[in-house]
Amino acid sequence: MNILKPDSPVMDFISTIADLIILDLLFIICSIPVVTIGAAYSAKYYVAMKKIRGEETGTIVPFFKAFKRNFKQSTIVWAILLVAYTLIGLDWQWILYNGWAETPLIYKIGVIAFSVIALLMTICIFPTIARYEMKTTELFKAAFILIIIKFIPLILILAFSIGSVVACLWYAQWFPLIYVFCSTTITYFLCIVFIKQFDKLEKNQAEKLKALQDSIDYDPETDAAGNISLAAGKKDIKELEKDLEKPGEAEDKTGNKITRFFRTEKKKLKGLSAKQKIVYLAQYYLPGTVLILLLIGAVVWYSIDVYKDKMRVLGGGTINCYITDEGRDYATDGFLAWGGYPASRTSALIEADDLSFASDSEYDQKYLEVSFRAAILTGTYDYLILREDAVYNYATPDYFQDMSDLVNMDNFSEDDFYYYVATDEEKARNSQGISFRDIFNGGEEEDEDKPVPVALKLTDETERRLGLDESYDYYIGFAYSTTPKGNEDYAKFIEYLFGKC
């Protein structure tokens, strides 16, 4: 069971990742006042770099000690950067106001360059504060030199950071998982970049100092503030593990690896006090436990989310509808807020398309009919808005649901509906096989002579809101639902459009 040992590569990696996640949470909490973002950022990288170096075992206590020690200088630097970001924001606002095409090229290039430099400066300067003690002006110089030296890896990490922000905004329903993964990844690779460069600089500086003053001892493991690691390193933990083992004791080979592992851990804890046991368990197993719980929570959360089908509400389109020059609104605009749906999880998936099935050849007409029917029956469209001349061609029970299954017919008049009545030819064809509506109706027989209300006429107010040409009448029809609660969504949508259902 070597994989479960705290000093194994797997547990060491899990521990590091868990610590980085905890650091990200501490950073978010301590950044809430906004003015403290700089101090939180420097404290985060102070602990993160020591974790990856293997110099640090604690997380929370070292974070707050570094936060307190670097607070003044980090806050001053953050205030300067905040002024720069304000100016950049005003520049971008001016560009958007005047239009991208109307803005001079040299001005756009300057704003983009200034934005990239400010972002890279933010990435580099706070880890530099975490590692060294120097004047603020020297910090900016050092960070700028670091940008030049490590421009390629830093610009790649910056691109990944911007991509992660876009992903969080675009897929808001997956925000926690995307943020944790991207933030931890960015922190890890930035630490690798900084550690390599800092080690190189410190080695060169140490050689210069040794050549100048052999009497001065230079310890590259000590930061410029004179502070050694705030807790024992991982080497000390390994020594502690050796001390817990009793010399001369025969190796226990009874049972399987899991039971032997638990017996060994029990022996290690037997001679420790309660406080020592808590410290031992926290140092060894807390990070891995936190990470495993987070992974289990994420899997359970998103599995439930997918199972409940919260990602989709309604999608629709229009057929042969004339939109006036005044513009249009989608039929679903405002529906999510009105219906109490979580907009951030569903609004991006509500779409509307303008469709046209005009064709000159009989082949194309048949092809379009088949593809249109397939799109309806496979759930591509939940609803369709049709102009009066199109409703007679497409509003059939094979395409659209019986409106009496969705609305209370007493709330509407007969003139509000388009009724479908099967022709003799259709009756003969349907009698020879099973129609699509038979499948959705569970094989129950229907009265072929009974008119079926398959579409509901839009009100004048709704037509004006959608920007439709009011010289025509328009109807809305609903496809057979492919989700368990689809009809409930349809009924709620009808109530939203007509004020009744």
Short mmCIF file of N, CA and C in Angstrom, two decimals, residues 232-329:
data_model
loop_
_atom_site.label_atom_id
_atom_site.label_comp_id
_atom_site.label_asym_id
_atom_site.label_seq_id
_atom_site.Cartn_x
_atom_site.Cartn_y
_atom_site.Cartn_z
N ALA A 232 8.09 23.29 9.43
CA ALA A 232 9.10 22.29 9.08
C ALA A 232 8.91 21.83 7.65
N GLY A 233 10.01 21.48 6.96
CA GLY A 233 9.95 21.02 5.59
C GLY A 233 9.54 19.56 5.52
N LYS A 234 9.37 19.07 4.28
CA LYS A 234 8.94 17.69 4.11
C LYS A 234 10.02 16.70 4.54
N LYS A 235 11.27 17.17 4.51
CA LYS A 235 12.34 16.29 5.00
C LYS A 235 12.16 16.00 6.48
N ASP A 236 11.72 17.03 7.24
CA ASP A 236 11.49 16.83 8.67
C ASP A 236 10.35 15.84 8.92
N ILE A 237 9.34 15.87 8.05
CA ILE A 237 8.23 14.93 8.20
C ILE A 237 8.70 13.50 7.98
N LYS A 238 9.57 13.33 6.97
CA LYS A 238 10.09 11.99 6.72
C LYS A 238 10.91 11.49 7.92
N GLU A 239 11.66 12.42 8.53
CA GLU A 239 12.43 12.04 9.73
C GLU A 239 11.49 11.65 10.86
N LEU A 240 10.36 12.41 10.98
CA LEU A 240 9.39 12.09 12.02
C LEU A 240 8.80 10.71 11.79
N GLU A 241 8.53 10.36 10.53
CA GLU A 241 7.98 9.05 10.23
C GLU A 241 8.96 7.94 10.61
N LYS A 242 10.25 8.20 10.37
CA LYS A 242 11.26 7.20 10.75
C LYS A 242 11.32 7.03 12.26
N ASP A 243 11.19 8.16 12.99
CA ASP A 243 11.23 8.10 14.46
C ASP A 243 10.06 7.33 15.02
N LEU A 244 8.92 7.36 14.32
CA LEU A 244 7.75 6.66 14.81
C LEU A 244 7.86 5.16 14.64
N GLU A 245 8.73 4.73 13.75
CA GLU A 245 8.92 3.30 13.54
C GLU A 245 9.84 2.73 14.63
N LYS A 246 9.43 1.62 15.19
CA LYS A 246 10.21 0.98 16.24
C LYS A 246 11.35 0.17 15.63
N PRO A 247 12.58 0.43 16.06
CA PRO A 247 13.72 -0.31 15.48
C PRO A 247 13.69 -1.79 15.86
N GLY A 248 14.12 -2.61 14.95
CA GLY A 248 14.20 -4.04 15.20
C GLY A 248 12.89 -4.77 15.13
N GLU A 249 11.80 -4.05 14.85
CA GLU A 249 10.49 -4.68 14.79
C GLU A 249 10.33 -5.42 13.47
N ALA A 250 9.85 -6.65 13.55
CA ALA A 250 9.67 -7.47 12.35
C ALA A 250 8.57 -6.89 11.48
N GLU A 251 8.76 -6.97 10.17
CA GLU A 251 7.78 -6.44 9.24
C GLU A 251 6.50 -7.27 9.28
N ASP A 252 5.37 -6.57 9.39
CA ASP A 252 4.06 -7.23 9.47
C ASP A 252 3.60 -7.59 8.06
N LYS A 253 3.45 -8.91 7.80
CA LYS A 253 3.04 -9.36 6.48
C LYS A 253 1.70 -10.08 6.50
N THR A 254 0.98 -10.00 7.63
CA THR A 254 -0.31 -10.67 7.73
C THR A 254 -1.40 -9.81 7.09
N GLY A 255 -2.45 -10.49 6.58
CA GLY A 255 -3.56 -9.77 5.99
C GLY A 255 -3.20 -9.17 4.63
N ASN A 256 -4.12 -8.38 4.10
CA ASN A 256 -3.86 -7.73 2.82
C ASN A 256 -3.20 -6.36 3.04
N LYS A 257 -2.90 -5.67 1.95
CA LYS A 257 -2.18 -4.40 2.04
C LYS A 257 -2.98 -3.33 2.76
N ILE A 258 -4.29 -3.35 2.59
CA ILE A 258 -5.12 -2.32 3.23
C ILE A 258 -5.13 -2.49 4.73
N THR A 259 -5.36 -3.72 5.20
CA THR A 259 -5.39 -3.94 6.65
C THR A 259 -4.01 -3.70 7.27
N ARG A 260 -2.93 -4.08 6.57
CA ARG A 260 -1.58 -3.82 7.08
C ARG A 260 -1.32 -2.32 7.19
N PHE A 261 -1.81 -1.58 6.19
CA PHE A 261 -1.62 -0.12 6.21
C PHE A 261 -2.28 0.50 7.43
N PHE A 262 -3.54 0.10 7.71
CA PHE A 262 -4.24 0.67 8.87
C PHE A 262 -3.61 0.24 10.19
N ARG A 263 -3.11 -0.99 10.27
CA ARG A 263 -2.44 -1.43 11.49
C ARG A 263 -1.16 -0.63 11.72
N THR A 264 -0.42 -0.37 10.65
CA THR A 264 0.82 0.40 10.77
C THR A 264 0.53 1.82 11.24
N GLU A 265 -0.49 2.45 10.67
CA GLU A 265 -0.84 3.80 11.08
C GLU A 265 -1.31 3.84 12.53
N LYS A 266 -2.03 2.81 12.95
CA LYS A 266 -2.50 2.74 14.33
C LYS A 266 -1.33 2.66 15.30
N LYS A 267 -0.29 1.88 14.93
CA LYS A 267 0.90 1.78 15.78
C LYS A 267 1.62 3.11 15.88
N LYS A 268 1.68 3.84 14.76
CA LYS A 268 2.36 5.14 14.76
C LYS A 268 1.66 6.13 15.69
N LEU A 269 0.35 6.07 15.75
CA LEU A 269 -0.41 7.01 16.56
C LEU A 269 -0.48 6.61 18.03
N LYS A 270 -0.13 5.36 18.32
CA LYS A 270 -0.33 4.84 19.67
C LYS A 270 0.47 5.61 20.72
N GLY A 271 1.70 5.99 20.40
CA GLY A 271 2.53 6.65 21.40
C GLY A 271 2.44 8.16 21.41
N LEU A 272 1.55 8.74 20.61
CA LEU A 272 1.45 10.20 20.50
C LEU A 272 0.34 10.75 21.38
N SER A 273 0.52 12.00 21.79
CA SER A 273 -0.54 12.68 22.54
C SER A 273 -1.66 13.08 21.59
N ALA A 274 -2.77 13.54 22.16
CA ALA A 274 -3.91 13.92 21.33
C ALA A 274 -3.54 15.04 20.37
N LYS A 275 -2.77 16.01 20.85
CA LYS A 275 -2.36 17.13 20.00
C LYS A 275 -1.45 16.66 18.88
N GLN A 276 -0.51 15.75 19.23
CA GLN A 276 0.41 15.23 18.22
C GLN A 276 -0.34 14.41 17.17
N LYS A 277 -1.37 13.69 17.60
CA LYS A 277 -2.17 12.90 16.64
C LYS A 277 -2.89 13.82 15.65
N ILE A 278 -3.45 14.93 16.17
CA ILE A 278 -4.15 15.87 15.31
C ILE A 278 -3.20 16.47 14.29
N VAL A 279 -2.00 16.87 14.75
CA VAL A 279 -1.00 17.45 13.85
C VAL A 279 -0.57 16.43 12.81
N TYR A 280 -0.32 15.20 13.26
CA TYR A 280 0.12 14.14 12.35
C TYR A 280 -0.92 13.88 11.27
N LEU A 281 -2.19 13.72 11.67
CA LEU A 281 -3.25 13.44 10.71
C LEU A 281 -3.48 14.61 9.76
N ALA A 282 -3.39 15.83 10.33
CA ALA A 282 -3.59 17.02 9.49
C ALA A 282 -2.49 17.14 8.44
N GLN A 283 -1.24 16.89 8.86
CA GLN A 283 -0.11 17.01 7.93
C GLN A 283 -0.15 15.93 6.85
N TYR A 284 -0.57 14.72 7.26
CA TYR A 284 -0.52 13.60 6.33
C TYR A 284 -1.75 13.49 5.43
N TYR A 285 -2.93 13.60 6.01
CA TYR A 285 -4.14 13.17 5.31
C TYR A 285 -5.16 14.27 5.03
N LEU A 286 -5.06 15.43 5.69
CA LEU A 286 -6.06 16.47 5.48
C LEU A 286 -6.11 16.96 4.03
N PRO A 287 -4.96 17.30 3.40
CA PRO A 287 -5.02 17.78 2.01
C PRO A 287 -5.65 16.78 1.05
N GLY A 288 -5.22 15.52 1.16
CA GLY A 288 -5.78 14.50 0.28
C GLY A 288 -7.27 14.28 0.53
N THR A 289 -7.66 14.31 1.81
CA THR A 289 -9.07 14.14 2.16
C THR A 289 -9.92 15.27 1.59
N VAL A 290 -9.41 16.51 1.72
CA VAL A 290 -10.14 17.67 1.19
C VAL A 290 -10.31 17.54 -0.32
N LEU A 291 -9.25 17.15 -1.03
CA LEU A 291 -9.32 17.02 -2.48
C LEU A 291 -10.30 15.93 -2.89
N ILE A 292 -10.26 14.79 -2.21
CA ILE A 292 -11.16 13.69 -2.54
C ILE A 292 -12.62 14.10 -2.31
N LEU A 293 -12.88 14.79 -1.18
CA LEU A 293 -14.24 15.25 -0.90
C LEU A 293 -14.72 16.24 -1.95
N LEU A 294 -13.81 17.13 -2.39
CA LEU A 294 -14.17 18.08 -3.44
C LEU A 294 -14.50 17.37 -4.74
N LEU A 295 -13.71 16.36 -5.09
CA LEU A 295 -13.95 15.61 -6.32
C LEU A 295 -15.28 14.85 -6.24
N ILE A 296 -15.53 14.21 -5.10
CA ILE A 296 -16.79 13.48 -4.93
C ILE A 296 -17.97 14.45 -5.01
N GLY A 297 -17.83 15.61 -4.32
CA GLY A 297 -18.90 16.60 -4.35
C GLY A 297 -19.16 17.12 -5.75
N ALA A 298 -18.08 17.35 -6.52
CA ALA A 298 -18.24 17.85 -7.89
C ALA A 298 -18.94 16.81 -8.77
N VAL A 299 -18.52 15.55 -8.64
CA VAL A 299 -19.13 14.49 -9.45
C VAL A 299 -20.61 14.33 -9.12
N VAL A 300 -20.94 14.31 -7.82
CA VAL A 300 -22.34 14.16 -7.41
C VAL A 300 -23.17 15.35 -7.88
N TRP A 301 -22.62 16.55 -7.67
CA TRP A 301 -23.35 17.78 -8.03
C TRP A 301 -23.68 17.81 -9.52
N TYR A 302 -22.66 17.60 -10.36
CA TYR A 302 -22.87 17.71 -11.79
C TYR A 302 -23.63 16.51 -12.36
N SER A 303 -23.55 15.36 -11.70
CA SER A 303 -24.36 14.22 -12.13
C SER A 303 -25.84 14.52 -11.90
N ILE A 304 -26.15 15.06 -10.72
CA ILE A 304 -27.54 15.45 -10.43
C ILE A 304 -28.00 16.53 -11.39
N ASP A 305 -27.11 17.47 -11.68
CA ASP A 305 -27.45 18.57 -12.57
C ASP A 305 -27.81 18.07 -13.96
N VAL A 306 -27.00 17.14 -14.49
CA VAL A 306 -27.27 16.59 -15.82
C VAL A 306 -28.54 15.75 -15.79
N TYR A 307 -28.73 14.99 -14.70
CA TYR A 307 -29.90 14.13 -14.59
C TYR A 307 -31.19 14.94 -14.60
N LYS A 308 -31.18 16.08 -13.94
CA LYS A 308 -32.39 16.92 -13.88
C LYS A 308 -32.61 17.73 -15.15
N ASP A 309 -31.66 17.68 -16.07
CA ASP A 309 -31.82 18.34 -17.37
C ASP A 309 -32.09 19.83 -17.21
N LYS A 310 -31.27 20.49 -16.38
CA LYS A 310 -31.45 21.92 -16.19
C LYS A 310 -30.83 22.75 -17.31
N MET A 311 -30.20 22.07 -18.24
CA MET A 311 -29.46 22.79 -19.26
C MET A 311 -30.33 23.24 -20.43
N ARG A 312 -31.60 22.88 -20.45
CA ARG A 312 -32.42 23.15 -21.62
C ARG A 312 -33.82 23.53 -21.19
N VAL A 313 -34.35 24.59 -21.75
CA VAL A 313 -35.73 24.96 -21.48
C VAL A 313 -36.52 24.87 -22.78
N LEU A 314 -36.37 25.85 -23.65
CA LEU A 314 -37.11 25.85 -24.92
C LEU A 314 -36.23 26.35 -26.06
N GLY A 315 -36.42 25.77 -27.21
CA GLY A 315 -35.76 26.26 -28.42
C GLY A 315 -36.78 26.29 -29.54
N GLY A 316 -36.78 27.35 -30.33
CA GLY A 316 -37.82 27.45 -31.34
C GLY A 316 -37.34 28.15 -32.59
N GLY A 317 -38.27 28.37 -33.51
CA GLY A 317 -37.94 29.04 -34.76
C GLY A 317 -39.19 29.62 -35.39
N THR A 318 -39.01 30.22 -36.54
CA THR A 318 -40.13 30.84 -37.25
C THR A 318 -40.13 30.36 -38.69
N ILE A 319 -41.32 30.28 -39.31
CA ILE A 319 -41.45 29.86 -40.70
C ILE A 319 -42.21 30.95 -41.47
N ASN A 320 -41.54 31.46 -42.52
CA ASN A 320 -42.15 32.44 -43.43
C ASN A 320 -42.67 33.69 -42.70
N CYS A 321 -42.01 34.07 -41.64
CA CYS A 321 -42.46 35.25 -40.89
C CYS A 321 -41.74 36.49 -41.40
N TYR A 322 -42.48 37.55 -41.65
CA TYR A 322 -41.91 38.81 -42.10
C TYR A 322 -41.62 39.68 -40.88
N ILE A 323 -40.35 40.05 -40.73
CA ILE A 323 -39.94 40.89 -39.61
C ILE A 323 -39.88 42.33 -40.10
N THR A 324 -40.49 43.26 -39.40
CA THR A 324 -40.51 44.66 -39.82
C THR A 324 -39.16 45.31 -39.56
N ASP A 325 -39.00 46.51 -40.12
CA ASP A 325 -37.74 47.24 -39.96
C ASP A 325 -37.50 47.67 -38.52
N GLU A 326 -38.52 47.64 -37.70
CA GLU A 326 -38.38 48.06 -36.30
C GLU A 326 -37.61 47.03 -35.48
N GLY A 327 -37.38 45.87 -36.07
CA GLY A 327 -36.61 44.85 -35.36
C GLY A 327 -37.51 43.81 -34.74
N ARG A 328 -36.93 42.98 -33.88
CA ARG A 328 -37.68 41.88 -33.30
C ARG A 328 -37.15 41.51 -31.92
N ASP A 329 -37.98 40.86 -31.14
CA ASP A 329 -37.58 40.19 -29.91
C ASP A 329 -37.86 38.71 -30.11
#
